[in-house]
Coordinates of C-alpha atoms in Angstrom, one line a residue:
X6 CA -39.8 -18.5 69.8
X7 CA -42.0 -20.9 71.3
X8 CA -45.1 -20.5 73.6
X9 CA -43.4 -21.7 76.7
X10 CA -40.5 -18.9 75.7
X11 CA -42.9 -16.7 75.4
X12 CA -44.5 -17.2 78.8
X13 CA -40.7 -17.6 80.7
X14 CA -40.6 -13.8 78.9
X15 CA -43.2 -11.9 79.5
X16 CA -43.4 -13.1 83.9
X17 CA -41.3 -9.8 84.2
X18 CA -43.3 -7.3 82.2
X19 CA -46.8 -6.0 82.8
X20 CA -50.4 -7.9 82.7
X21 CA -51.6 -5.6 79.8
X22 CA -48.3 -6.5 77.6
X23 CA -48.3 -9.9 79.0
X24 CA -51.8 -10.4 77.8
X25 CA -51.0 -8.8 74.4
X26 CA -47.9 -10.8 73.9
X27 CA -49.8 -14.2 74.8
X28 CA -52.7 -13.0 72.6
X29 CA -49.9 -12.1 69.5
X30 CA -47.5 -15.3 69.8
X31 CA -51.3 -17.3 69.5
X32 CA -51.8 -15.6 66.2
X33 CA -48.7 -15.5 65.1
X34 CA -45.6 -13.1 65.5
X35 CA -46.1 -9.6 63.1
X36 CA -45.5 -10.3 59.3
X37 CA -45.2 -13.8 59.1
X38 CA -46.0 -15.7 55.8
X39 CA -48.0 -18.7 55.2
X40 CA -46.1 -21.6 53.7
X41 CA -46.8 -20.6 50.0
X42 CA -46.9 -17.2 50.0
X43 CA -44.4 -13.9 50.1
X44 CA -44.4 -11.7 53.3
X45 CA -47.3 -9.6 54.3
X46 CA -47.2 -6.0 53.0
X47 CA -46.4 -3.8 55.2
X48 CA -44.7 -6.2 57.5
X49 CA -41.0 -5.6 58.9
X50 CA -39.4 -7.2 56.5
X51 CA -41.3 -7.1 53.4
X52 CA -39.6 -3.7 52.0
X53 CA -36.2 -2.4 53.0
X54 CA -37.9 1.0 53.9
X55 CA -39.9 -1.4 56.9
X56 CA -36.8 -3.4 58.0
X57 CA -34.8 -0.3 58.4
X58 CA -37.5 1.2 59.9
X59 CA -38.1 -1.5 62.7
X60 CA -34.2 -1.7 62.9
X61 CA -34.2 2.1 63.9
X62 CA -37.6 1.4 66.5
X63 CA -35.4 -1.2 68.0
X64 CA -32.5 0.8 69.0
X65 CA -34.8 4.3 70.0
X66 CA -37.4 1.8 71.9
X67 CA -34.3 -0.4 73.4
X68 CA -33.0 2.5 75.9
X69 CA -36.7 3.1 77.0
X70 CA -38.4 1.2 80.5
X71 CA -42.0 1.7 79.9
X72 CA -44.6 0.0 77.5
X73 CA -45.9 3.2 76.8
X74 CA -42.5 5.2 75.8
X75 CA -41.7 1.9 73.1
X76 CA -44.9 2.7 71.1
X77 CA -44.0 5.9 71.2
X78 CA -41.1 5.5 69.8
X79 CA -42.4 2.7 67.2
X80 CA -44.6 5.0 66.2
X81 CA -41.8 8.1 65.1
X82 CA -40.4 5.3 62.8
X83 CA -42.9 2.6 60.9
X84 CA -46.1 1.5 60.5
X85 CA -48.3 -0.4 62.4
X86 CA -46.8 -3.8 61.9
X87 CA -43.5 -2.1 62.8
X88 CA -45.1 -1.1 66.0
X89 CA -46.8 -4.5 66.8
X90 CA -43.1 -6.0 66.5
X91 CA -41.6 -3.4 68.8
X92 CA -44.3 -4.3 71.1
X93 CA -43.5 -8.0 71.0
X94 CA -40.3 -7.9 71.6
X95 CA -37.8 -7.9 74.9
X96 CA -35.7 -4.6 75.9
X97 CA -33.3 -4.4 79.2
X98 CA -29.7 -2.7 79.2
X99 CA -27.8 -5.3 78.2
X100 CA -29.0 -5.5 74.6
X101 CA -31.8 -6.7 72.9
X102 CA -32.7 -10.0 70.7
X103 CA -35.3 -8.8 68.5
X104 CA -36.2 -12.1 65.9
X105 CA -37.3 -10.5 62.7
X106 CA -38.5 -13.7 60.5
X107 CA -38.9 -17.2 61.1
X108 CA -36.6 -19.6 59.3
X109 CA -38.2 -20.0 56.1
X110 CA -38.9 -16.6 55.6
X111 CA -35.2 -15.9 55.7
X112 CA -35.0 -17.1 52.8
X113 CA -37.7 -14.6 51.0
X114 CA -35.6 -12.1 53.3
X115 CA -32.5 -12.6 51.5
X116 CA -33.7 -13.9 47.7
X117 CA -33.5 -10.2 46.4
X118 CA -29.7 -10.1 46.8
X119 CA -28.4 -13.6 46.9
X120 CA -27.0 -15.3 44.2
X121 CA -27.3 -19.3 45.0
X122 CA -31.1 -18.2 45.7
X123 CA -31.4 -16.8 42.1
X124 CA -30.2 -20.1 40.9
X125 CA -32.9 -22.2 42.0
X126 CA -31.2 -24.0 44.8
X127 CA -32.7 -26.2 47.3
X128 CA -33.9 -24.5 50.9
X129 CA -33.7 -26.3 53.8
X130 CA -34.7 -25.5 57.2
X131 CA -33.3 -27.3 60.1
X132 CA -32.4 -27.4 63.6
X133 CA -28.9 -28.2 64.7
X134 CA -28.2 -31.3 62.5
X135 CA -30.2 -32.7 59.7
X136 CA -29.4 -36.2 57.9
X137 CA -30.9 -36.8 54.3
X138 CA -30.5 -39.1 52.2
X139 CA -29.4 -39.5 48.7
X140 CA -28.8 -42.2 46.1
X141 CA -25.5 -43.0 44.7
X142 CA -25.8 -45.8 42.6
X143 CA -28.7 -47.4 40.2
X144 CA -29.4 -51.1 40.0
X145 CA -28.2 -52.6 36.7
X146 CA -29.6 -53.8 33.6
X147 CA -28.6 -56.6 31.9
X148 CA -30.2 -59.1 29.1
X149 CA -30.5 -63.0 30.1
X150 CA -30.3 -65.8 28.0
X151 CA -32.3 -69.3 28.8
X152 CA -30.9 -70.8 31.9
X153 CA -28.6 -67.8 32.5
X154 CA -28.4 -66.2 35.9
X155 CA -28.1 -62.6 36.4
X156 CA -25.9 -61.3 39.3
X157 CA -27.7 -59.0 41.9
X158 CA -27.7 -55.6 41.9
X159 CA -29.5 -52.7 43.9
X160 CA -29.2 -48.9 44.1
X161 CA -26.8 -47.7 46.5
X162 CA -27.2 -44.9 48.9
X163 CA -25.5 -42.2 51.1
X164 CA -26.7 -39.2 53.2
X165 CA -25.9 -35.7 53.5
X166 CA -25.7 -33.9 56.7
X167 CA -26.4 -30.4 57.6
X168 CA -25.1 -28.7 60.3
X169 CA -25.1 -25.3 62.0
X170 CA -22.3 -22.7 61.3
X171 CA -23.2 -19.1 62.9
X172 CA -22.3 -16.2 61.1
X173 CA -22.4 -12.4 62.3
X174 CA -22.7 -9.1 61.0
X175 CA -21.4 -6.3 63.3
X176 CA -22.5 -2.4 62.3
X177 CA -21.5 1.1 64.0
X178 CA -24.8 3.2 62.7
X179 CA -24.7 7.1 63.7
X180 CA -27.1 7.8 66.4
X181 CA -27.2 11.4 64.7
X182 CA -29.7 9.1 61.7
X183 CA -31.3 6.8 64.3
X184 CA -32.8 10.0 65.7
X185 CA -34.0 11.5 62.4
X186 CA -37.7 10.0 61.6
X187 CA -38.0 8.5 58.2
X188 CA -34.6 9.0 57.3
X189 CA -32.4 6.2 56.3
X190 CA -34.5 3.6 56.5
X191 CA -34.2 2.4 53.0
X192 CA -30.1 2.6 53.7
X193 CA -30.0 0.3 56.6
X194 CA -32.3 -2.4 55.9
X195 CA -30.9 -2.9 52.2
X196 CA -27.6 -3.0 53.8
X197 CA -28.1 -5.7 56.8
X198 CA -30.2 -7.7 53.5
X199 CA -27.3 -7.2 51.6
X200 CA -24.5 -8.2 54.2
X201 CA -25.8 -10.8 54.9
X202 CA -26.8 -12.3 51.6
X203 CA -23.3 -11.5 50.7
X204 CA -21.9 -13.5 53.3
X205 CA -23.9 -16.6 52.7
X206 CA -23.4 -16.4 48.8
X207 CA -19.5 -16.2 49.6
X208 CA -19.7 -19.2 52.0
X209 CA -21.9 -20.9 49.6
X210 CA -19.8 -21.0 46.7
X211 CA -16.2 -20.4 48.2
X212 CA -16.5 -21.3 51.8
X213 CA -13.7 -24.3 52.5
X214 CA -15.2 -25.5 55.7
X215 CA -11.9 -24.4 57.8
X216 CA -12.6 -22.9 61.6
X217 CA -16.2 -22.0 61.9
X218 CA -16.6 -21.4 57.6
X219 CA -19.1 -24.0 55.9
X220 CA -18.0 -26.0 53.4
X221 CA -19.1 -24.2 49.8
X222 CA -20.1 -25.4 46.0
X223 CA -16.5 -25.4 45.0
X224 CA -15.1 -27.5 47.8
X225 CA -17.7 -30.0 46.8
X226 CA -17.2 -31.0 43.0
X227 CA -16.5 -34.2 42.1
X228 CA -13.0 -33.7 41.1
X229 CA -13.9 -35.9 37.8
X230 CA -15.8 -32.8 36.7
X231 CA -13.9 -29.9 37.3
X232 CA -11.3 -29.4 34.0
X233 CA -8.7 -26.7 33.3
X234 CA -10.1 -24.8 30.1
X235 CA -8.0 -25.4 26.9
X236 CA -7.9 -21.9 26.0
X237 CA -9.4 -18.8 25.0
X238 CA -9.9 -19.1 21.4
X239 CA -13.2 -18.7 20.1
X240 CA -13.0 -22.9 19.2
X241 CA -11.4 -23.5 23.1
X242 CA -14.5 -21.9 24.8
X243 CA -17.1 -23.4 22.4
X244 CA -15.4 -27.2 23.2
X245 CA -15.2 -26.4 27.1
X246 CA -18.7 -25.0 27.2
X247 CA -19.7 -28.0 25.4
X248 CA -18.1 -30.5 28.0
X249 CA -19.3 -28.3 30.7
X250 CA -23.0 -29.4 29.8
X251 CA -22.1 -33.0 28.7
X252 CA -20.6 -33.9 31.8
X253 CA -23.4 -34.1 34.7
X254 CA -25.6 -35.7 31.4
X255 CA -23.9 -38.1 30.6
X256 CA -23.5 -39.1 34.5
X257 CA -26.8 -39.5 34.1
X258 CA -28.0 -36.7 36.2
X259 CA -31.8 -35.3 35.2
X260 CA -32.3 -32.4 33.9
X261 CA -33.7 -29.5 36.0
X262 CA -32.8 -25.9 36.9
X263 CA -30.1 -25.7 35.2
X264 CA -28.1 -23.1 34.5
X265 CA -24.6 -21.1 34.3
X266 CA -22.8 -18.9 36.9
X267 CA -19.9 -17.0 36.3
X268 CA -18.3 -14.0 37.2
X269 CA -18.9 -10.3 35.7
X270 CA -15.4 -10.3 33.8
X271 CA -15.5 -13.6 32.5
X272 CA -18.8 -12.9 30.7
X273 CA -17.6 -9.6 29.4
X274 CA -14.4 -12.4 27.8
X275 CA -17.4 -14.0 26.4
X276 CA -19.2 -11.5 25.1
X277 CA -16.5 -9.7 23.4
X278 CA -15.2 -13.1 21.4
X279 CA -15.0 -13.4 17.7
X280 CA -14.8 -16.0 15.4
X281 CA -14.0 -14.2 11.4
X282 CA -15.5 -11.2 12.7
X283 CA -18.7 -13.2 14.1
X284 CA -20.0 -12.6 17.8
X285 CA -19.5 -16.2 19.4
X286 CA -22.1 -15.5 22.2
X287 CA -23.2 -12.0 22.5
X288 CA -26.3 -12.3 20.6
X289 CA -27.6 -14.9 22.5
X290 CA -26.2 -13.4 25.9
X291 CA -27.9 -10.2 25.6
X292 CA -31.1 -11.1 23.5
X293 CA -31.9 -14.2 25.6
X294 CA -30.0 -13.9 28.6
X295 CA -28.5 -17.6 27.7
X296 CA -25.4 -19.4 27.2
X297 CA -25.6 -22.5 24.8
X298 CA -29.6 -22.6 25.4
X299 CA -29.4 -22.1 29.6
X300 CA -29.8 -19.0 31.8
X301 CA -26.6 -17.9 33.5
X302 CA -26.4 -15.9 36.8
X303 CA -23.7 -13.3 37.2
X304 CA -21.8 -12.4 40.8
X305 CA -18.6 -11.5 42.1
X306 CA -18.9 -13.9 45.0
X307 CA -17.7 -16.8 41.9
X308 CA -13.8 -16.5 41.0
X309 CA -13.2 -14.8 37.3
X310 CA -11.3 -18.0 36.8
X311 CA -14.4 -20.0 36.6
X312 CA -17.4 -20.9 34.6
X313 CA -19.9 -23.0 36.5
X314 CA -22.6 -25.1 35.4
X315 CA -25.1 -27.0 36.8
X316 CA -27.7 -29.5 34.9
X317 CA -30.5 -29.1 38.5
X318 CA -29.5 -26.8 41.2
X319 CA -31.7 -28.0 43.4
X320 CA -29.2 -30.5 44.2
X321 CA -27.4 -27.9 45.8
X322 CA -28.7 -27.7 49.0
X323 CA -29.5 -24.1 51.4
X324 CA -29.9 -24.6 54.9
X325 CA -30.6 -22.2 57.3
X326 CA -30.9 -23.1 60.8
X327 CA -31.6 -20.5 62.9
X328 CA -34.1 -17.1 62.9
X329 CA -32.1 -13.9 61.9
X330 CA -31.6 -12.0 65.2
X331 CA -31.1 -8.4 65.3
X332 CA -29.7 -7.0 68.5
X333 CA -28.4 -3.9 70.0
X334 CA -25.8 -2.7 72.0
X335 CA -24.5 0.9 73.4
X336 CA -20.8 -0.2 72.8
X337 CA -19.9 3.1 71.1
X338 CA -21.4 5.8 72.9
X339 CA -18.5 7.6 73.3
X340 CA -18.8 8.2 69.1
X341 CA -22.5 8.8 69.8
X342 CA -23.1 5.1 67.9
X343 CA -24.9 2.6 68.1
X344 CA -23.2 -1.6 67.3
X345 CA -26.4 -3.7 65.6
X346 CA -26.2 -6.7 66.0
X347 CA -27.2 -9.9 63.0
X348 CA -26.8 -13.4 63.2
X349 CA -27.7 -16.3 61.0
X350 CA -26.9 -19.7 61.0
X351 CA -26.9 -22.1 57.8
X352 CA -25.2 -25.0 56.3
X353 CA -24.4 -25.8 52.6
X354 CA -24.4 -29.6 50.6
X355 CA -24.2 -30.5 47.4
X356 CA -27.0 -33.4 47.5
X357 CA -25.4 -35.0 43.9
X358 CA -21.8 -33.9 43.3
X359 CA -22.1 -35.1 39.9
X360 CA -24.7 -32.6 39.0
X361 CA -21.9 -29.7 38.8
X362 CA -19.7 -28.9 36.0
X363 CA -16.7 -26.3 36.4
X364 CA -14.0 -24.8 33.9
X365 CA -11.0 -22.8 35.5
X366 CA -9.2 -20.4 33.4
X367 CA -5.8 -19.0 34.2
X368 CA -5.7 -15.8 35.2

C-alpha cells in the first residue's frame, strides 16, 4: 500500500490513528523484512502460531467500530506486532482487506511448504506484466583459412513475459475457535500457508494455462526433451536417468541448481529396484538424499508418471505479483462461521526450455 493509499484511508478514521498509521506506513508496515534477510520474529507471519493468531484478531477486531475495542481484541490473540497490524489495518461491514506481506516476503511466507521454492527456482516480483529477456541462440565458431571469409553470426534472443493470474482460497472457520484465545492458531495459519503453497506448486508444475490457470513446468518443455521411459528394469531406469541428465548438457545449458523432482511412489519404484540382488539406488537415496550425484525433491503436486530433471532451476521462473490479502466476511452466520478470505496472484515461465529433462512412465 502506498503513502497516498494510506492517506485516501485513514481521512475517515480518527486524528490519533490517523497520526499512528502515517507515522507506521513511514517506518514501514509491522514485520517487514529487509531485502536480505528472513521476517522479523515475532512478526505476523514469521511463525504459523502469529499468522493464525493475527488471522483470528482480524475477524474478532473486524465486527468492532472503535480504535479502542480493536486493541482489545488484538491483544486476547497475539503479540505486540500482531496488535500493531490490527491497528494498521481498515475494518467496515462489508469485509476487510488486511495485506499481511509485501511481495517478496510471500515468497519466505510460502518457502516452508512449496515445492518449486525447495528447488531453487527463480523469484520474481512484478506488477501486472513483466517482459525479460533471454538468449536463444550463440554466435558461431568457425576456423578461417588465408583469404577465407567467415559468414556472420550473432546470438539470438527472445523474451519471456509474466503476467498476473489471481488465485483464491475460500475457508468456513468456526466462530466457536475464533472466540477461544490461543487456541488454534497454529491450525489456521499452517493451513492458509499450506493452501496456498499447494495451489501455486500445482499451477506451477501442472497448470495448462486454460481459463484463468497459468501455464505450469510441464506445459513448457521442449518437446525434444521430454521421452517415454523404456521400461522398468533395473538397466531401463539406469539408461533413462542417464539421458535425463545428458539432455539439457549437451544443449549446452550451464550447470546450476540442479536437481530431480518426482513423485512419492515413483521414488519408492526406485528405491525398491534390484539388479542380482543389488540395491540400484537406495543407498545413495537414503544415505545422500541423491539420485545419480543430484538432490531430488519429492511432492504429490508431480504426476507418479514422471521423473523430472533439471540441470539450473533458476531458469524456471516464480512470479508473484500481487500482496497476499486476507479478508473477511460474515457470509455464514447462520452456521455461527466465519468465510476468510486469500488471494495471491503469480505467473510461471520457464526462462530456458532446454534446461528441463522429463521421463513419463506408464501407469
Amino acid at each position: 500500500m502506498t503513502r497516498e493509499q494510506v492517506a485516501e484511508m485513514v481521512k475517515a478514521l480518527g486524528p490519533e490513528v490517523a497520526r499512528e498509521l502515517m507515522d507506521a506506513a513511514a517506518r514501514g508496515a509491522p514485520g517487514r523484512t529487509e531485502s536480505d534477510k528472513g521476517p522479523h520474529p515475532g512478526s505476523v507471519y514469521a511463525s504459523p502460531e502469529n499468522l493464525g493468531a493475527f488471522a483470528k484478531s482480524v475477524i474478532a477486531a473486524g465486527r468492532r467500530t472503535g480504535a479502542a475495542e480493536l486493541v482489545d481484541a488484538a491483544k486476547r490473540f497475539g503479540n505486540a506486532d500482531v496488535q500493531k497490524a490490527v491497528q494498521l489495518s481498515k475494518f467496515d461491514s462489508a469485509g476487510v482487506l488486511v495485506p499481511i506481506q509485501q511481495s517478496g516476503e510471500v515468497i519466505e511466507f510460502l518457502r516452508p511448504e512449496a515445492a518449486l521454492l525447495k528447488l531453487g527456482v527463480r523469484t520474481q516480483t512484478f506488477k501486472g506484466e513483466l517482459h525479460m529477456g533471454r538468449q536463444t541462440g550463440t554466435s558461431e565458431f568457425r576456423w578461417v583459412g588465408e583469404g577465407e571469409t567467415v559468414p556472420k553470426s550473432a546470438p539470438k534472443y527472445g523474451k519471456v513475459v509474466l503476467k498476473a493470474h489471481k488465485g483464491m482460497v475460500l475457508a468456513d472457520i468456526s466462530n466457536d475457535l475464533l472466540r477461544t484465545p490461543g487456541v488454534g492458531d497454529a491450525g489456521v495459519g499452517e493451513d492458509i500457508r499450506a493452501t496456498v503453497a499447494d495451489g501455486l506448486d500445482d499451477a506451477g508444475f501442472n497448470g495448462d494455462g486454460a481459463g484463468a490457470m497459468p501455464k505450469g513446468l510441464f506445459a513448457q518443455l521442449d518437446a525434444a526433451h521430454t521421452f517415454a521411459s523404456t521400461g522398468v528394469t533395473p538397466a531401463a531406469y539406469l539408461a533413462d536417468i542417464d539421458k535425463a541428465v545428458e539432455l539439457p548438457l549437451t544443449a549446452h545449458v550451464r550447470m546450476g541448481n540442479a536437481a530431480w523432482v518426482l513423485h512419492p511412489t515413483r521414488a519408492t519404484a526406485l528405491l525398491q529396484l534390484q539388479n542380482s540382488g543389488v540395491w540400484v539406488f537406495r543407498q545413495e537415496m537414503l544415505d545422500r538424499g541423491t539420485i545419480r550425484g543430484f538432490p531430488f525433491v519429492m511432492t504429490t503436486r508431480v504426476p507418479s508418471t514422471r521423473i523430472t530433471f533439471s540441470a539450473d532451476w533458476r531458469q524456471f521462473i516464480y512470479g508473484i505479483d500481487e500482496d497476499l490479502i486476507l479478508s473477511e466476511h460474515d457470509t455464514r452466520a447462520e452456521f455461527d462461521e466465519t468465510t476468510i478470505r486469500a488471494i495471491v496472484k503469480a505467473d510461471f515461465k520457464a526462462r530456458q526450455p532446454k534446461a528441463f529433462s522429463s521421463i513419463t512412465y506408464g501407469t
